[in-house]
PDB file of C-alpha atoms in Angstrom:
ATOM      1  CA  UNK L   5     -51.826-151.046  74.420  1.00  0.00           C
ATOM      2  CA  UNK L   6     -54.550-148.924  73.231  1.00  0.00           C
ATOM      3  CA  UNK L   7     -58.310-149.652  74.705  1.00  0.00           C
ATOM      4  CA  UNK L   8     -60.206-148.656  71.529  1.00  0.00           C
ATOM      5  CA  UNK L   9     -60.251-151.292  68.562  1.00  0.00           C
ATOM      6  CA  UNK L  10     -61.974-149.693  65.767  1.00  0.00           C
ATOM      7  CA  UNK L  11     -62.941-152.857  64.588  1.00  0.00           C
ATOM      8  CA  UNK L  12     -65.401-153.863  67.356  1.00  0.00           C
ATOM      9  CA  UNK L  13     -66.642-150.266  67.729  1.00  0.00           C
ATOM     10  CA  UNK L  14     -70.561-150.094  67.534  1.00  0.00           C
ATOM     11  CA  UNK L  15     -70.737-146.703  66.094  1.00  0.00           C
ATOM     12  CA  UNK L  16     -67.728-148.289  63.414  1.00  0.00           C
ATOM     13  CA  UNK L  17     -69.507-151.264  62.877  1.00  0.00           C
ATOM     14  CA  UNK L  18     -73.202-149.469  62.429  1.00  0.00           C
ATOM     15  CA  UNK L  19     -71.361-147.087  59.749  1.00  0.00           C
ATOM     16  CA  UNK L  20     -70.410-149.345  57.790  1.00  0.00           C
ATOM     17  CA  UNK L  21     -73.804-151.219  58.195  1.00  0.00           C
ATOM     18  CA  UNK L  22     -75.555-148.539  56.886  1.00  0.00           C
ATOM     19  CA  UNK L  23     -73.127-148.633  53.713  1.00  0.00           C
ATOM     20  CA  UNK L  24     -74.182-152.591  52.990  1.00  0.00           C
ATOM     21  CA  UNK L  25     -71.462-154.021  55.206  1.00  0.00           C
ATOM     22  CA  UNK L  26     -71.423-156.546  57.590  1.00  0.00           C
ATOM     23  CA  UNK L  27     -68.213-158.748  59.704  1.00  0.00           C
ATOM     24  CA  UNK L  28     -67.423-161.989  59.240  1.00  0.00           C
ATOM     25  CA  UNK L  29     -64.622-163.754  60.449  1.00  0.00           C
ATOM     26  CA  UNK L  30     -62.569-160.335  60.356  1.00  0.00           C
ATOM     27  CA  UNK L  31     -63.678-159.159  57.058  1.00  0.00           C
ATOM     28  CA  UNK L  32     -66.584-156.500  56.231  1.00  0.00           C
ATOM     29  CA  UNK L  33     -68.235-158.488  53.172  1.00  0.00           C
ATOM     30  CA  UNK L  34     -70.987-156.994  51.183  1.00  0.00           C
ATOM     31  CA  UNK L  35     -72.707-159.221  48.346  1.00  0.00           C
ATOM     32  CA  UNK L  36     -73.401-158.353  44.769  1.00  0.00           C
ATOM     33  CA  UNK L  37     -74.552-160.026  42.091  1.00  0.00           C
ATOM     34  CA  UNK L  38     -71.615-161.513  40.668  1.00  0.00           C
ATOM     35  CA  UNK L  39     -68.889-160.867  43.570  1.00  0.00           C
ATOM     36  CA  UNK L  40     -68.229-159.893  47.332  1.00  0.00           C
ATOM     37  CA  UNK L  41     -66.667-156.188  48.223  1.00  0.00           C
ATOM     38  CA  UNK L  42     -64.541-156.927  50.908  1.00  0.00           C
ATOM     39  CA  UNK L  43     -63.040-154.374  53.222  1.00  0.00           C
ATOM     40  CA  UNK L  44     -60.168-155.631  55.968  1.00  0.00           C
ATOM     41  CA  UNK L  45     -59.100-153.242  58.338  1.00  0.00           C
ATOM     42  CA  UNK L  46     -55.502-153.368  60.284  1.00  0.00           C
ATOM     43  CA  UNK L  47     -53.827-151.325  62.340  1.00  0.00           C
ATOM     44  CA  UNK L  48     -50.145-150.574  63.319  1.00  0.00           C
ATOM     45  CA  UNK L  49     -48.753-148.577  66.538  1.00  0.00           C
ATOM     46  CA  UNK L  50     -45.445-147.617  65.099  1.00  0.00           C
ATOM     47  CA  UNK L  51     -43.825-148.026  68.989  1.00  0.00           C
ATOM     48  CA  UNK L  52     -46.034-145.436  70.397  1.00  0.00           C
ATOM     49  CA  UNK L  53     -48.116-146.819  73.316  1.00  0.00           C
ATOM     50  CA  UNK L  54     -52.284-146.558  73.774  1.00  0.00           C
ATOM     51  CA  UNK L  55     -52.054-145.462  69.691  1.00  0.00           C
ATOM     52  CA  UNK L  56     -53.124-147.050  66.501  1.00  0.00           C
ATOM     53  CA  UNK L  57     -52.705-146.077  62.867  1.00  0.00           C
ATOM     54  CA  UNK L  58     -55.601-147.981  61.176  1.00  0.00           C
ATOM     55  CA  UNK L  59     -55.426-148.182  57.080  1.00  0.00           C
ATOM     56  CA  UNK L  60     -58.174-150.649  54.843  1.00  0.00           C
ATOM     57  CA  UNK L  61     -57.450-153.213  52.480  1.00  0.00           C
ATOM     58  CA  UNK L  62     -60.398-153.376  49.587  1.00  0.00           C
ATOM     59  CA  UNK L  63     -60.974-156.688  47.566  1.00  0.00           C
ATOM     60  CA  UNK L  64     -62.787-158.052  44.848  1.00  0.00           C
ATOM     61  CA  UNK L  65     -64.322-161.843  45.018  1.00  0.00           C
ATOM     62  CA  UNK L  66     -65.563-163.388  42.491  1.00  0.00           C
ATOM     63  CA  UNK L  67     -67.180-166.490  43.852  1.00  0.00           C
ATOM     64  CA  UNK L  68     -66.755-168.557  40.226  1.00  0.00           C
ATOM     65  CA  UNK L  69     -63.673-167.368  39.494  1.00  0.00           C
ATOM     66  CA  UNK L  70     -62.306-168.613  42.936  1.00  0.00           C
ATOM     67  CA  UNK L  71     -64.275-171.779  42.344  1.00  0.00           C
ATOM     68  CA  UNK L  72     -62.775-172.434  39.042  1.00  0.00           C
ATOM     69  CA  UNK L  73     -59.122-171.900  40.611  1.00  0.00           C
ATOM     70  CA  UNK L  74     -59.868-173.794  43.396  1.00  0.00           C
ATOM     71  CA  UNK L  75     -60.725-177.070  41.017  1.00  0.00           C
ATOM     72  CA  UNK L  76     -56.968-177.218  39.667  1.00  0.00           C
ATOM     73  CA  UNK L  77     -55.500-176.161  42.794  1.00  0.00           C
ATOM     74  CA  UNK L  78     -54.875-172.743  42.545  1.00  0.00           C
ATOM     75  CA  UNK L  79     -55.651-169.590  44.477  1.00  0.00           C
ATOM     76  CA  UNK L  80     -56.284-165.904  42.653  1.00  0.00           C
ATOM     77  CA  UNK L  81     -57.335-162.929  43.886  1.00  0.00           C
ATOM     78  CA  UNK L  82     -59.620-160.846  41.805  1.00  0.00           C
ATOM     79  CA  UNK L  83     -58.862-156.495  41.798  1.00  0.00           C
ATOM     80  CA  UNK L  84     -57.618-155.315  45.643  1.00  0.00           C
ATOM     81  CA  UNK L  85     -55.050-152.854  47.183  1.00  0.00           C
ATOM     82  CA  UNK L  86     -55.433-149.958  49.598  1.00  0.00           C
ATOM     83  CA  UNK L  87     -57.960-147.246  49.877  1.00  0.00           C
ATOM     84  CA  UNK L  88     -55.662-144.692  49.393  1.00  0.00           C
ATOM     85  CA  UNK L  89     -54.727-145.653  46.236  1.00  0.00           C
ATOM     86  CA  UNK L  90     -58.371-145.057  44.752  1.00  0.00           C
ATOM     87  CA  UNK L  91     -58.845-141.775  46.155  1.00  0.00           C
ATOM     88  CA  UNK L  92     -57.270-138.403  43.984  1.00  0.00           C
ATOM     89  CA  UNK L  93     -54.360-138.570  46.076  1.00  0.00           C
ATOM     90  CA  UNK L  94     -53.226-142.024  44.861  1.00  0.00           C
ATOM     91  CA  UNK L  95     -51.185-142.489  48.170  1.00  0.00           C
ATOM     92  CA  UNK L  96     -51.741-144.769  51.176  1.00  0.00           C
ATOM     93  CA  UNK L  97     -54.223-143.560  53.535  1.00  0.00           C
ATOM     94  CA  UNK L  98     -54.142-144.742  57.495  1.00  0.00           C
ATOM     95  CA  UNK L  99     -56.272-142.541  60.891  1.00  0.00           C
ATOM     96  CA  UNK L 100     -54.796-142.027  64.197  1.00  0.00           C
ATOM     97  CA  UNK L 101     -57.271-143.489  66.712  1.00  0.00           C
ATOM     98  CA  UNK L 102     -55.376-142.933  70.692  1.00  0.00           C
ATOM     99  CA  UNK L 103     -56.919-143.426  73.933  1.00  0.00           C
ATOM    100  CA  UNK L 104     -56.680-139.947  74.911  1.00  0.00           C
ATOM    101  CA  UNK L 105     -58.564-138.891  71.492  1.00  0.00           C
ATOM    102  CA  UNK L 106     -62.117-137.225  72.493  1.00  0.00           C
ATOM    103  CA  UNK L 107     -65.774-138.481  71.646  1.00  0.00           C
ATOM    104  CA  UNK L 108     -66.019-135.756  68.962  1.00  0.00           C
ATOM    105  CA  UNK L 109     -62.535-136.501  67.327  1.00  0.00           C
ATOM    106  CA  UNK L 110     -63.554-139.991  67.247  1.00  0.00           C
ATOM    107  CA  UNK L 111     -67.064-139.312  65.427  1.00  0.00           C
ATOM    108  CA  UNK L 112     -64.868-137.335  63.198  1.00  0.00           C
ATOM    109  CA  UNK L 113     -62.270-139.827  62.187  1.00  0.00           C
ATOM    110  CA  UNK L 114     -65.636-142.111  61.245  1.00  0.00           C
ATOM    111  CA  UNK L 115     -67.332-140.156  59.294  1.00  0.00           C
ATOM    112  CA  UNK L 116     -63.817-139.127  57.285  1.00  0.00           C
ATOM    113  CA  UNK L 117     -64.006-142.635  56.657  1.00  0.00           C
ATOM    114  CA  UNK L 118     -67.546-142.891  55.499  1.00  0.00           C
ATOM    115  CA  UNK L 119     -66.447-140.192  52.899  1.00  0.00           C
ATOM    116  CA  UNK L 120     -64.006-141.951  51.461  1.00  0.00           C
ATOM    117  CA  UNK L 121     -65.432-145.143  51.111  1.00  0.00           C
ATOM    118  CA  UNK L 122     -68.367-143.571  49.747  1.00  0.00           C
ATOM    119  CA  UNK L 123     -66.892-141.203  47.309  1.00  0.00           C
ATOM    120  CA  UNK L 124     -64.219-143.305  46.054  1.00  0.00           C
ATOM    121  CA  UNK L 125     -63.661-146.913  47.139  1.00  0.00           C
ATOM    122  CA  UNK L 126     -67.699-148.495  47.063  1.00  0.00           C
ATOM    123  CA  UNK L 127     -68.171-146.835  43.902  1.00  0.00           C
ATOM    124  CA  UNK L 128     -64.844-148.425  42.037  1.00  0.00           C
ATOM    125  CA  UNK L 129     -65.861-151.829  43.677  1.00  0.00           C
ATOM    126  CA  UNK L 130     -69.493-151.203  42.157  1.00  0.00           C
ATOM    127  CA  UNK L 131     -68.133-150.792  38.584  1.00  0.00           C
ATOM    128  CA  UNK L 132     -65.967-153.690  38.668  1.00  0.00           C
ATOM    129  CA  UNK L 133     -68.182-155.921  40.128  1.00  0.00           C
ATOM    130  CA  UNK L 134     -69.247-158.459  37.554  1.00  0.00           C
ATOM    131  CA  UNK L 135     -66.577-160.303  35.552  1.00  0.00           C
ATOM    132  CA  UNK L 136     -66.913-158.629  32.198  1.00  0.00           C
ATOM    133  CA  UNK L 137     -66.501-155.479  33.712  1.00  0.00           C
ATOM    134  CA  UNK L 138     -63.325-156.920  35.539  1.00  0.00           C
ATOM    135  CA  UNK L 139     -62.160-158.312  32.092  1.00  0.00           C
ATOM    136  CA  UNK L 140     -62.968-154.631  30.530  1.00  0.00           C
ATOM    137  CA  UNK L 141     -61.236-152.843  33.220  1.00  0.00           C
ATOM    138  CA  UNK L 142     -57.910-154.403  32.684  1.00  0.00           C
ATOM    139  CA  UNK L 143     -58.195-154.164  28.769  1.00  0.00           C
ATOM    140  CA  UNK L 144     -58.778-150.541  29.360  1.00  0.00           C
ATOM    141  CA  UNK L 145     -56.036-150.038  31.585  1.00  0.00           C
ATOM    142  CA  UNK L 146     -58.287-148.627  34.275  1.00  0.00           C
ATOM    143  CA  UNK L 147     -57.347-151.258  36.319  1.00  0.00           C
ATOM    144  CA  UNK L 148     -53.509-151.069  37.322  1.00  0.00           C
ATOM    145  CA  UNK L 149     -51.444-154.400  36.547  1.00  0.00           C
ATOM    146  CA  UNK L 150     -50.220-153.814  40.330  1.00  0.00           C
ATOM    147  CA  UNK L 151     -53.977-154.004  42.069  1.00  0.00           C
ATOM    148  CA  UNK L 152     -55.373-157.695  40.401  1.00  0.00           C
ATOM    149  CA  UNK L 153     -53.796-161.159  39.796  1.00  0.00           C
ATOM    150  CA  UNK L 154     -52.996-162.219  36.591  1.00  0.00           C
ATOM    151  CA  UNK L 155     -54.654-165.700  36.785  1.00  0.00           C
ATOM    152  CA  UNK L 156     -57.908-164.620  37.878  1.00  0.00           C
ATOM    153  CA  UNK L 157     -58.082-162.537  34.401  1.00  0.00           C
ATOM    154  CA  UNK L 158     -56.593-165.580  32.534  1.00  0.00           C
ATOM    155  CA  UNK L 159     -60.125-167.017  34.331  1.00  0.00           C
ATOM    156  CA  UNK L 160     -62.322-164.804  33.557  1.00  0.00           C
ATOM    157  CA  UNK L 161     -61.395-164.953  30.253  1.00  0.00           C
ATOM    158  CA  UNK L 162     -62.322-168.165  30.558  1.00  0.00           C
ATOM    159  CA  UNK L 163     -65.952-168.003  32.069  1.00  0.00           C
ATOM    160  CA  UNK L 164     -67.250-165.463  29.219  1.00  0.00           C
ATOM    161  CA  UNK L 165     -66.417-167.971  26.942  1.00  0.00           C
ATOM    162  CA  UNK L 166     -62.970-166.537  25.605  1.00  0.00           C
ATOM    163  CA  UNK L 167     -60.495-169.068  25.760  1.00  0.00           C
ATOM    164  CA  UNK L 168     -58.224-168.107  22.878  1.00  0.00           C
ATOM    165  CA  UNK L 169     -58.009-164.639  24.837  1.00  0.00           C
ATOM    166  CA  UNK L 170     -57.422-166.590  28.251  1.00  0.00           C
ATOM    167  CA  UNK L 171     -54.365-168.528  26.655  1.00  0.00           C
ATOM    168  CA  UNK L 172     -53.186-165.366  24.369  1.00  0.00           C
ATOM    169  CA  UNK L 173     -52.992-163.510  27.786  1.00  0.00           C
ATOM    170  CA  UNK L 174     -51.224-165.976  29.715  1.00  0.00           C
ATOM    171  CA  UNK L 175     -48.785-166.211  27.056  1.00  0.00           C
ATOM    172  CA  UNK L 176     -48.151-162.571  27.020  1.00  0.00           C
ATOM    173  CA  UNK L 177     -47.365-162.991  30.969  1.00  0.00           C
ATOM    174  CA  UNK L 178     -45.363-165.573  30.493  1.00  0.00           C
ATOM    175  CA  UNK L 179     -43.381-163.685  27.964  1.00  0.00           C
ATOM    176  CA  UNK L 180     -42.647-160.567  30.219  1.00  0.00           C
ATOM    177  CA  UNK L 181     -41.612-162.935  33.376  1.00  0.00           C
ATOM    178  CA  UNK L 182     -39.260-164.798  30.614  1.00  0.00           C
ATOM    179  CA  UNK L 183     -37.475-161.230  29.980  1.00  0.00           C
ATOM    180  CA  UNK L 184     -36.817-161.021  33.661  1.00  0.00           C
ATOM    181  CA  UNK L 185     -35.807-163.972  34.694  1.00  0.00           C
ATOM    182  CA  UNK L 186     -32.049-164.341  34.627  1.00  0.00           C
ATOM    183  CA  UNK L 187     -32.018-167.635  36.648  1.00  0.00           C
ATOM    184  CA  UNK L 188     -29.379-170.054  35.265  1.00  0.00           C
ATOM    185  CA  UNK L 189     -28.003-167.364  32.669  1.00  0.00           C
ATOM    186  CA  UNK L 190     -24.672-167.283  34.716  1.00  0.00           C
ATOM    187  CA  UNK L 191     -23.274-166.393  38.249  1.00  0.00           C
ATOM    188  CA  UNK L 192     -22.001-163.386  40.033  1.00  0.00           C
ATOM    189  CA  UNK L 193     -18.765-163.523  41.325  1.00  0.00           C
ATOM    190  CA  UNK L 194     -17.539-160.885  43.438  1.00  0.00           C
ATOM    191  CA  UNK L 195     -14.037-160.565  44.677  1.00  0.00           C
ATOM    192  CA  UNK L 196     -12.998-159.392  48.274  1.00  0.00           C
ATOM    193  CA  UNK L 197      -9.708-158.150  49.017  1.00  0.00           C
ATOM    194  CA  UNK L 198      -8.100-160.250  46.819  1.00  0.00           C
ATOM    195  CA  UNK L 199      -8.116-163.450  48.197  1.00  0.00           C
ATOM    196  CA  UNK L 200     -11.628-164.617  48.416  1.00  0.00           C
ATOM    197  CA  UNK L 201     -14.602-164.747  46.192  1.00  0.00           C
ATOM    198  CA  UNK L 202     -17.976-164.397  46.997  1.00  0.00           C
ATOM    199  CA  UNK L 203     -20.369-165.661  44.366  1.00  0.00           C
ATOM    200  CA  UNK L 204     -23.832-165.161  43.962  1.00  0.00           C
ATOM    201  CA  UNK L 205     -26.558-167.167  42.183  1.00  0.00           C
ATOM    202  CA  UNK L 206     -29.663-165.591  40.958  1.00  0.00           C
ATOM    203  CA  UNK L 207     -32.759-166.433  42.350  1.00  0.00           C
ATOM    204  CA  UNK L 208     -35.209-168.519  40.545  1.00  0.00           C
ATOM    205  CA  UNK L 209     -38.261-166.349  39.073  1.00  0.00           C
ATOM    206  CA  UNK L 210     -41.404-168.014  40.877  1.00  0.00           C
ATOM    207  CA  UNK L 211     -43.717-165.741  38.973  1.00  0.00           C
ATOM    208  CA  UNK L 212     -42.561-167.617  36.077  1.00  0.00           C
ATOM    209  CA  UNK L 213     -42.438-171.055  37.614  1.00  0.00           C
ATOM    210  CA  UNK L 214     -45.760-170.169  38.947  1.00  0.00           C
ATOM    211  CA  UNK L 215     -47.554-169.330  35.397  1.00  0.00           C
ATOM    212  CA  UNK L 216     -45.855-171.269  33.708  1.00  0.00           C
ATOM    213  CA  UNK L 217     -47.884-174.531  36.168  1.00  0.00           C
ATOM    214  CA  UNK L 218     -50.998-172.462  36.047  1.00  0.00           C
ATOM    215  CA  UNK L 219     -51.130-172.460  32.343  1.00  0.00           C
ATOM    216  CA  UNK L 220     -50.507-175.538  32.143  1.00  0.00           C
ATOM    217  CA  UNK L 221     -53.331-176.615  34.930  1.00  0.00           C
ATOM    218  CA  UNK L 222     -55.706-174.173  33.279  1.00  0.00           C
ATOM    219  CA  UNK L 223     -55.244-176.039  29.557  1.00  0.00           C
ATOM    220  CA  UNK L 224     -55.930-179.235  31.098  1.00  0.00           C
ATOM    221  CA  UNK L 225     -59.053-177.751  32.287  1.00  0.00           C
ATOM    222  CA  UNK L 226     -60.528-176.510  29.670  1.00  0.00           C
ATOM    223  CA  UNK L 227     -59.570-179.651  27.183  1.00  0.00           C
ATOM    224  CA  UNK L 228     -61.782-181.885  29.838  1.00  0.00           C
ATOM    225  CA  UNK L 229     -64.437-179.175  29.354  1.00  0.00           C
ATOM    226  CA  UNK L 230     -64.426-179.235  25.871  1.00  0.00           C
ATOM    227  CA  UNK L 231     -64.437-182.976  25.916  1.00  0.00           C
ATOM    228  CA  UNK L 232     -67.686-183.555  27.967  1.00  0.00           C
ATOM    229  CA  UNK L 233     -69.606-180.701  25.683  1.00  0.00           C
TER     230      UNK L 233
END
């Protein structure tokens, strides 16, 4: 098992200090006006001994859209992937940190770090991080429908006062999950050596199920709203 956790690192942890960062319950939060950059670290070993590969998670919070979820039960997530993915080579990023590494490999590997978080990652987290520039980034398609949660637009929507938009866009979700579901249209039956049949039943589309409640949940929401204005 390798000796070295990046994590708990001074010289780590002071880097990404001087960047606005500070841990909390495994997470390296930094507050804005409107939301929380959030940077989680993990690390794999791949079966090689005294070694770790360490990659970053980023994240988006946005404290009222969570809070509005959270009041009909639901959980979102606001825009969040890998590093990698925000840097020109669009790929996933990790660092080999060993035991055996030296002192001046180890500064390196930081500051490489530093770079990218600097260059690429704070400054996307910066421009998306109030809600109508969350809600902009997705209408622009600068935000990729693979990096932020449907419902937490739907949400957003929501909070700046656009509720035709919020339920036009959940619609439109719901839509695209109805054109892949294929759950109760039919089995698959597949024959082996002649005498006995395998059959198959598609599985039930939870995306769907899953909008198709939240929708629901987030109409009943804002009819009581609407009520007590």
């Amino acid at each position: 098992m390798a000796k070295t956790n990046l994590e708990t690192e001074p010289r780590f942890k002071e880097m990404l200090k001087q960047l606005g960062f500070k841990k909390s319950r495994g997470v390296f939060g930094r507050n804005e006006k409107e939301s929380i950059m959030e940077l989680r670290f993990g690390h794999g070993t791949y079966g090689q001994k005294f070694v770790r590969y360490y990659d970053c998670m980023y994240s988006i919070v946005y404290p009222k859209i969570e809070a509005l979820a959270d009041s009909i039960g639901e959980y979102v997530c606001g825009p969040h992937g890998q590093i990698g993915y925000l840097t020109p080579e669009n790929r996933f990023r990790e660092w080999r940190l060993a035991d055996s590494d030296t002192d001046e490999y180890y500064l390196h590997m930081i500051n490489d770090i530093k770079e990218t978080l600097g260059q690429y990652v704070i400054p996307y987290m910066e421009k998306y991080s109030t809600i109508e520039a969350f809600v902009e980034g997705v209408e622009s398609g600068n935000i990729s429908r693979n990096f932020f949660d449907s419902k937490a637009i739907a949400i957003a929507y929501v909070l700046l006062g656009r509720k035709d938009d919020a339920l036009h866009y959940l619609d439109q979700c719901i839509e695209e999950q109805k054109k892949l579901d294929i759950y109760g249209k039919g089995v698959e039956v597949v024959e082996t050596k002649g005498y006995r049949k395998v059959v198959y039943f598609p599985q039930e589309n939870r995306n769907l199920k899953g909008l198709l409640l939240f929708s629901e949940k987030l109409k009943d929401k804002i009819g009581h709203r609407l009520s007590r204005c």
